[in-house]
CSV table of C-alpha atoms and ligand atoms in Angstrom, one decimal:
chain,number,residue,atom,x,y,z
A,1,MET,CA,0.0,0.0,0.0
A,2,ASN,CA,1.3,3.5,-0.9
A,3,ILE,CA,1.2,5.3,2.4
A,4,GLU,CA,1.6,8.7,0.7
A,5,SER,CA,-1.4,8.4,-1.6
A,6,ASP,CA,-3.4,6.9,1.3
A,7,PHE,CA,-3.0,10.2,3.1
A,8,GLU,CA,-4.5,12.2,0.1
A,9,THR,CA,-7.8,12.1,1.8
A,10,LEU,CA,-10.5,13.8,3.9
A,11,LEU,CA,-9.4,15.4,7.2
A,12,LYS,CA,-11.9,16.4,9.8
A,13,ILE,CA,-11.1,19.3,12.1
A,14,CYS,CA,-13.2,21.6,14.3
A,15,ILE,CA,-13.0,25.1,15.6
A,16,ILE,CA,-13.9,25.6,19.3
A,17,GLY,CA,-13.9,28.5,21.8
A,18,ASP,CA,-16.2,30.8,23.7
A,19,SER,CA,-19.3,32.3,22.0
A,20,SER,CA,-18.5,35.5,19.9
A,21,VAL,CA,-14.8,34.9,19.5
A,22,GLY,CA,-15.4,34.7,15.8
A,23,LYS,CA,-15.3,31.0,14.9
A,24,THR,CA,-18.0,31.2,12.2
A,25,ASN,CA,-16.6,34.3,10.6
A,26,VAL,CA,-13.0,32.9,10.5
A,27,LEU,CA,-14.4,29.8,8.8
A,28,PHE,CA,-16.5,31.8,6.3
A,29,LYS,CA,-13.5,34.0,5.5
A,30,PHE,CA,-11.5,30.9,4.7
A,31,ILE,CA,-14.2,29.2,2.6
A,32,ASP,CA,-15.4,32.1,0.5
A,33,GLY,CA,-13.9,35.4,1.8
A,34,GLN,CA,-17.0,36.5,3.5
A,35,PHE,CA,-17.3,38.5,6.7
A,36,SER,CA,-20.5,39.5,8.6
A,37,ALA,CA,-20.6,42.1,11.3
A,38,LEU,CA,-23.6,40.5,12.9
A,39,HIS,CA,-23.3,37.8,15.6
A,40,VAL,CA,-25.7,35.0,14.7
A,41,ALA,CA,-24.9,32.5,17.4
A,42,THR,CA,-24.2,29.0,16.0
A,43,ILE,CA,-26.7,26.4,17.1
A,44,GLY,CA,-25.3,22.9,17.6
A,45,PHE,CA,-22.7,22.5,14.8
A,46,ASP,CA,-22.3,22.6,11.1
A,47,TYR,CA,-19.4,22.0,8.7
A,48,LYS,CA,-17.9,23.4,5.5
A,49,SER,CA,-15.3,21.8,3.2
A,50,LYS,CA,-12.5,23.1,1.1
A,51,ILE,CA,-9.7,21.4,-0.8
A,52,ILE,CA,-6.2,22.7,0.0
A,53,THR,CA,-2.7,21.9,-1.1
A,54,LEU,CA,-0.3,21.2,1.7
A,55,PRO,CA,2.8,23.5,1.4
A,56,SER,CA,5.2,20.8,2.4
A,57,THR,CA,4.3,17.9,0.1
A,58,LYS,CA,1.9,19.5,-2.4
A,59,GLN,CA,-0.7,16.9,-1.5
A,60,LYS,CA,-4.3,17.8,-2.1
A,61,ILE,CA,-6.3,17.5,1.1
A,62,LYS,CA,-10.0,17.9,1.5
A,63,LEU,CA,-10.6,19.7,4.9
A,64,GLN,CA,-14.0,19.2,6.5
A,65,ILE,CA,-14.2,21.9,9.1
A,66,TRP,CA,-16.7,21.7,11.8
A,67,ASP,CA,-17.9,25.0,13.3
A,68,THR,CA,-19.2,24.6,16.9
A,69,ALA,CA,-21.4,26.7,19.2
A,70,GLY,CA,-19.5,28.5,22.0
A,71,GLN,CA,-22.6,28.8,24.2
A,72,GLU,CA,-22.4,26.6,27.3
A,73,LYS,CA,-25.7,24.8,26.5
A,74,TYR,CA,-24.2,23.1,23.5
A,75,MET,CA,-21.2,21.8,25.4
A,76,SER,CA,-22.3,18.1,25.4
A,77,MET,CA,-22.8,18.2,21.7
A,78,ASN,CA,-19.2,19.7,21.3
A,79,LYS,CA,-17.8,16.9,23.4
A,80,SER,CA,-19.3,14.2,21.1
A,81,LEU,CA,-17.8,16.0,18.1
A,82,PHE,CA,-14.3,16.1,19.6
A,83,GLN,CA,-14.1,12.3,19.3
A,84,ARG,CA,-14.9,12.5,15.6
A,85,VAL,CA,-12.2,15.0,14.5
A,86,GLN,CA,-8.5,14.6,13.9
A,87,GLY,CA,-7.4,18.2,14.8
A,88,ILE,CA,-8.7,21.2,16.7
A,89,ILE,CA,-8.4,25.0,16.3
A,90,LEU,CA,-8.9,26.5,19.8
A,91,MET,CA,-9.9,30.2,19.5
A,92,TYR,CA,-10.1,33.2,21.7
A,93,ASP,CA,-10.7,36.9,21.1
A,94,ILE,CA,-7.7,39.3,21.7
A,95,THR,CA,-10.2,42.0,22.8
A,96,ASN,CA,-11.9,39.9,25.4
A,97,ARG,CA,-9.8,38.6,28.3
A,98,GLU,CA,-12.5,36.2,29.6
A,99,THR,CA,-12.2,34.2,26.4
A,100,PHE,CA,-8.5,33.9,27.0
A,101,GLU,CA,-8.9,33.0,30.6
A,102,ARG,CA,-11.3,30.2,29.8
A,103,LEU,CA,-8.8,28.5,27.4
A,104,HIS,CA,-7.7,26.1,30.1
A,105,ILE,CA,-11.3,24.8,30.4
A,106,TRP,CA,-11.4,24.1,26.7
A,107,LEU,CA,-8.0,22.4,26.8
A,108,ASN,CA,-9.0,20.2,29.7
A,109,LEU,CA,-12.1,19.2,27.8
A,110,ILE,CA,-10.1,18.2,24.8
A,111,LYS,CA,-7.7,16.2,26.9
A,112,GLN,CA,-10.6,14.4,28.5
A,113,MET,CA,-12.4,13.6,25.2
A,114,THR,CA,-9.6,12.9,22.7
A,115,ASN,CA,-6.4,10.9,22.4
A,116,GLU,CA,-3.8,13.7,22.1
A,117,ILE,CA,-4.8,15.0,18.7
A,118,PRO,CA,-3.1,18.1,17.2
A,119,ILE,CA,-4.3,21.5,18.5
A,120,ILE,CA,-3.4,25.1,17.4
A,121,LEU,CA,-4.2,28.2,19.4
A,122,VAL,CA,-5.7,31.2,17.6
A,123,GLY,CA,-6.3,34.7,18.9
A,124,ASN,CA,-8.9,36.4,16.6
A,125,LYS,CA,-9.9,40.0,15.9
A,126,LEU,CA,-6.3,41.2,15.2
A,127,ASP,CA,-7.8,44.1,13.1
A,128,LEU,CA,-9.1,45.6,16.3
A,129,GLU,CA,-5.7,45.7,18.0
A,130,ASP,CA,-5.3,49.5,17.8
A,131,ASN,CA,-9.0,50.3,18.1
A,132,GLU,CA,-9.5,53.1,20.7
A,133,ASP,CA,-12.9,52.0,22.0
A,134,HIS,CA,-12.5,48.2,21.7
A,135,GLY,CA,-8.9,47.3,21.2
A,136,ARG,CA,-6.4,44.6,22.2
A,137,ILE,CA,-6.7,43.4,25.8
A,138,VAL,CA,-4.7,40.2,25.6
A,139,GLU,CA,-1.0,40.8,24.6
A,140,TYR,CA,0.6,38.7,21.9
A,141,SER,CA,3.2,37.5,24.4
A,142,GLU,CA,0.4,36.1,26.7
A,143,GLY,CA,-1.0,34.0,23.9
A,144,GLU,CA,2.5,32.9,22.9
A,145,ASP,CA,3.3,31.9,26.5
A,146,PHE,CA,0.1,30.0,26.9
A,147,ALA,CA,0.8,28.1,23.7
A,148,LYS,CA,4.4,27.4,24.7
A,149,GLU,CA,3.3,26.0,28.1
A,150,ASN,CA,0.9,23.7,26.4
A,151,GLU,CA,3.2,22.9,23.5
A,152,ILE,CA,0.9,24.0,20.7
A,153,ASP,CA,1.4,26.5,17.8
A,154,PHE,CA,0.0,30.0,18.1
A,155,TYR,CA,-1.3,32.5,15.5
A,156,GLU,CA,-3.2,35.8,15.7
A,157,VAL,CA,-5.7,36.3,12.9
A,158,SER,CA,-8.5,38.5,11.6
A,159,ALA,CA,-11.7,37.5,10.0
A,160,VAL,CA,-12.1,41.1,8.8
A,161,SER,CA,-8.7,41.6,7.0
A,162,GLY,CA,-8.1,37.9,6.4
A,163,GLU,CA,-4.6,38.1,7.9
A,164,ASN,CA,-3.2,34.6,8.7
A,165,ILE,CA,-6.5,32.9,8.0
A,166,ASP,CA,-5.2,30.5,5.3
A,167,ILE,CA,-2.1,29.7,7.4
A,168,ILE,CA,-4.1,28.3,10.4
A,169,PHE,CA,-5.9,25.8,8.2
A,170,THR,CA,-2.8,24.6,6.3
A,171,SER,CA,-0.9,24.5,9.6
A,172,ILE,CA,-3.5,22.3,11.4
A,173,ALA,CA,-3.7,20.1,8.2
A,174,GLU,CA,0.1,19.6,8.2
A,175,LYS,CA,0.0,18.6,11.9
A,176,VAL,CA,-2.9,16.2,11.4
A,177,ILE,CA,-1.1,14.5,8.4
A,178,LYS,CA,2.1,14.3,10.4
A,179,ASN,CA,0.2,12.7,13.4
A,180,LEU,CA,-1.5,10.2,11.1
A,181,LYS,CA,1.7,9.2,9.5
A,182,SER,CA,3.4,8.6,12.9
A,183,GLU,CA,0.4,6.6,14.1
A,184,ARG,CA,0.5,4.5,11.0
A,185,LEU,CA,4.2,3.9,11.2
A,186,LEU,CA,3.7,2.8,14.8
A,187,SER,CA,1.0,0.4,13.9
A,188,VAL,CA,3.1,-1.0,11.0
A,189,GLU,CA,6.0,-1.6,13.5
A,190,ASN,CA,3.6,-3.4,15.8
A,191,ILE,CA,2.4,-5.7,13.0
A,192,GLN,CA,6.0,-6.5,12.1
A,193,ILE,CA,6.8,-7.4,15.7
A,194,ASP,CA,3.7,-9.6,15.9
A,195,ASP,CA,4.7,-11.3,12.6
A,196,LYS,CA,8.2,-12.0,14.0
A,197,LYS,CA,6.6,-13.8,17.0
A,198,ASP,CA,4.7,-16.2,14.7
A,199,ASN,CA,7.5,-16.7,12.3
A,200,ILE,CA,10.6,-17.2,14.3
A,201,LYS,CA,13.3,-17.7,11.7
A,202,PRO,CA,16.8,-16.8,12.7
A,203,ARG,CA,18.0,-13.8,10.6
A,204,LYS,CA,21.0,-14.5,8.4
A,205,LYS,CA,24.0,-12.8,9.7
A,206,CYS,CA,25.3,-10.1,7.5
A,207,GLY,CA,28.8,-10.8,6.3
A,208,CYS,CA,29.9,-7.2,6.2
B,1,GTP,P1,-20.9,31.4,18.5
B,1,GTP,O1,-21.4,30.9,17.2
B,1,GTP,O2,-21.9,32.0,19.4
B,1,GTP,O3,-20.1,30.5,19.3
B,1,GTP,O4,-19.9,32.7,18.1
B,1,GTP,P2,-18.7,32.7,17.0
B,1,GTP,O5,-17.4,32.4,17.8
B,1,GTP,O6,-19.0,31.9,15.9
B,1,GTP,O7,-18.6,34.2,16.6
B,1,GTP,P3,-19.0,34.9,15.3
B,1,GTP,O8,-18.2,34.5,14.1
B,1,GTP,O9,-20.5,34.8,15.1
B,1,GTP,O10,-18.6,36.4,15.6
B,1,GTP,C1,-19.1,37.1,16.7
B,1,GTP,C2,-19.0,38.6,16.5
B,1,GTP,O11,-17.6,39.0,16.3
B,1,GTP,C3,-19.7,39.0,15.2
B,1,GTP,O12,-20.3,40.3,15.4
B,1,GTP,C4,-18.5,39.2,14.2
B,1,GTP,O13,-18.8,40.2,13.2
B,1,GTP,C5,-17.4,39.6,15.1
B,1,GTP,N1,-16.1,39.2,14.5
B,1,GTP,C6,-15.7,37.9,14.3
B,1,GTP,N2,-14.5,37.9,13.8
B,1,GTP,C7,-14.0,39.1,13.9
B,1,GTP,C8,-12.7,39.7,13.5
B,1,GTP,O14,-11.8,39.1,13.1
B,1,GTP,N3,-12.7,41.1,13.7
B,1,GTP,C9,-13.7,41.9,14.1
B,1,GTP,N4,-13.5,43.2,14.2
B,1,GTP,N5,-14.9,41.3,14.5
B,1,GTP,C10,-15.1,40.0,14.3
B,2,MG,MG1,-20.7,30.7,15.4
């Protein structure tokens, strides 16, 4: 089996974080460049798909991206989704400290519900950083420190300007592919070890 072509496939990821951090708008910006100033709270979850080319290998990957509801009442639905995705974008709003302070709750949930899948941290609403009335509250260095402590990658983005939007999706896709490859290599190694148990032929010594 060609492992490389086997990975040219559908990847499932989701975007999570508190209500209003901009999950739906980041997704829409990525899919078709749209932004809406209205907050229409997501109910349950929904997905959109897009084919991307991985920068590292030029593989074509279909990303199925699940947009979740940040409101507390949908938490149990979110938990069930975590087990069906291969990667997670965890988002907060750089103009709202509460959304940053609740990141550890989201991370704990992910740890409870998944088996160490790739995660990236995203601070959204970068376009507002110098806004006089409603500007940046969470410093870049705070996001960076949180990401380092939890050994995850970190980006700040804007669903208004589109800054760094594409890169977060290619980055999580790269991480998921890498994770799947190492899982497969591990399982291939296990099969080989099992084979050896059943077929115990002494290996010929190499004459070199
Ligand atoms: P839930 O569905 O309730 O979980 O919220 P959400 O995280 O999907 O937030 P949504 O995308 O609906 O955005 C919430 C509000 O923030 C809306 O009024 C958006 O217009 C606004 N918003 C989202 N992203 C940005 C951004 O990058 N910059 C600015 N200035 N506003 C944004
Ligand atoms: Mg939403």
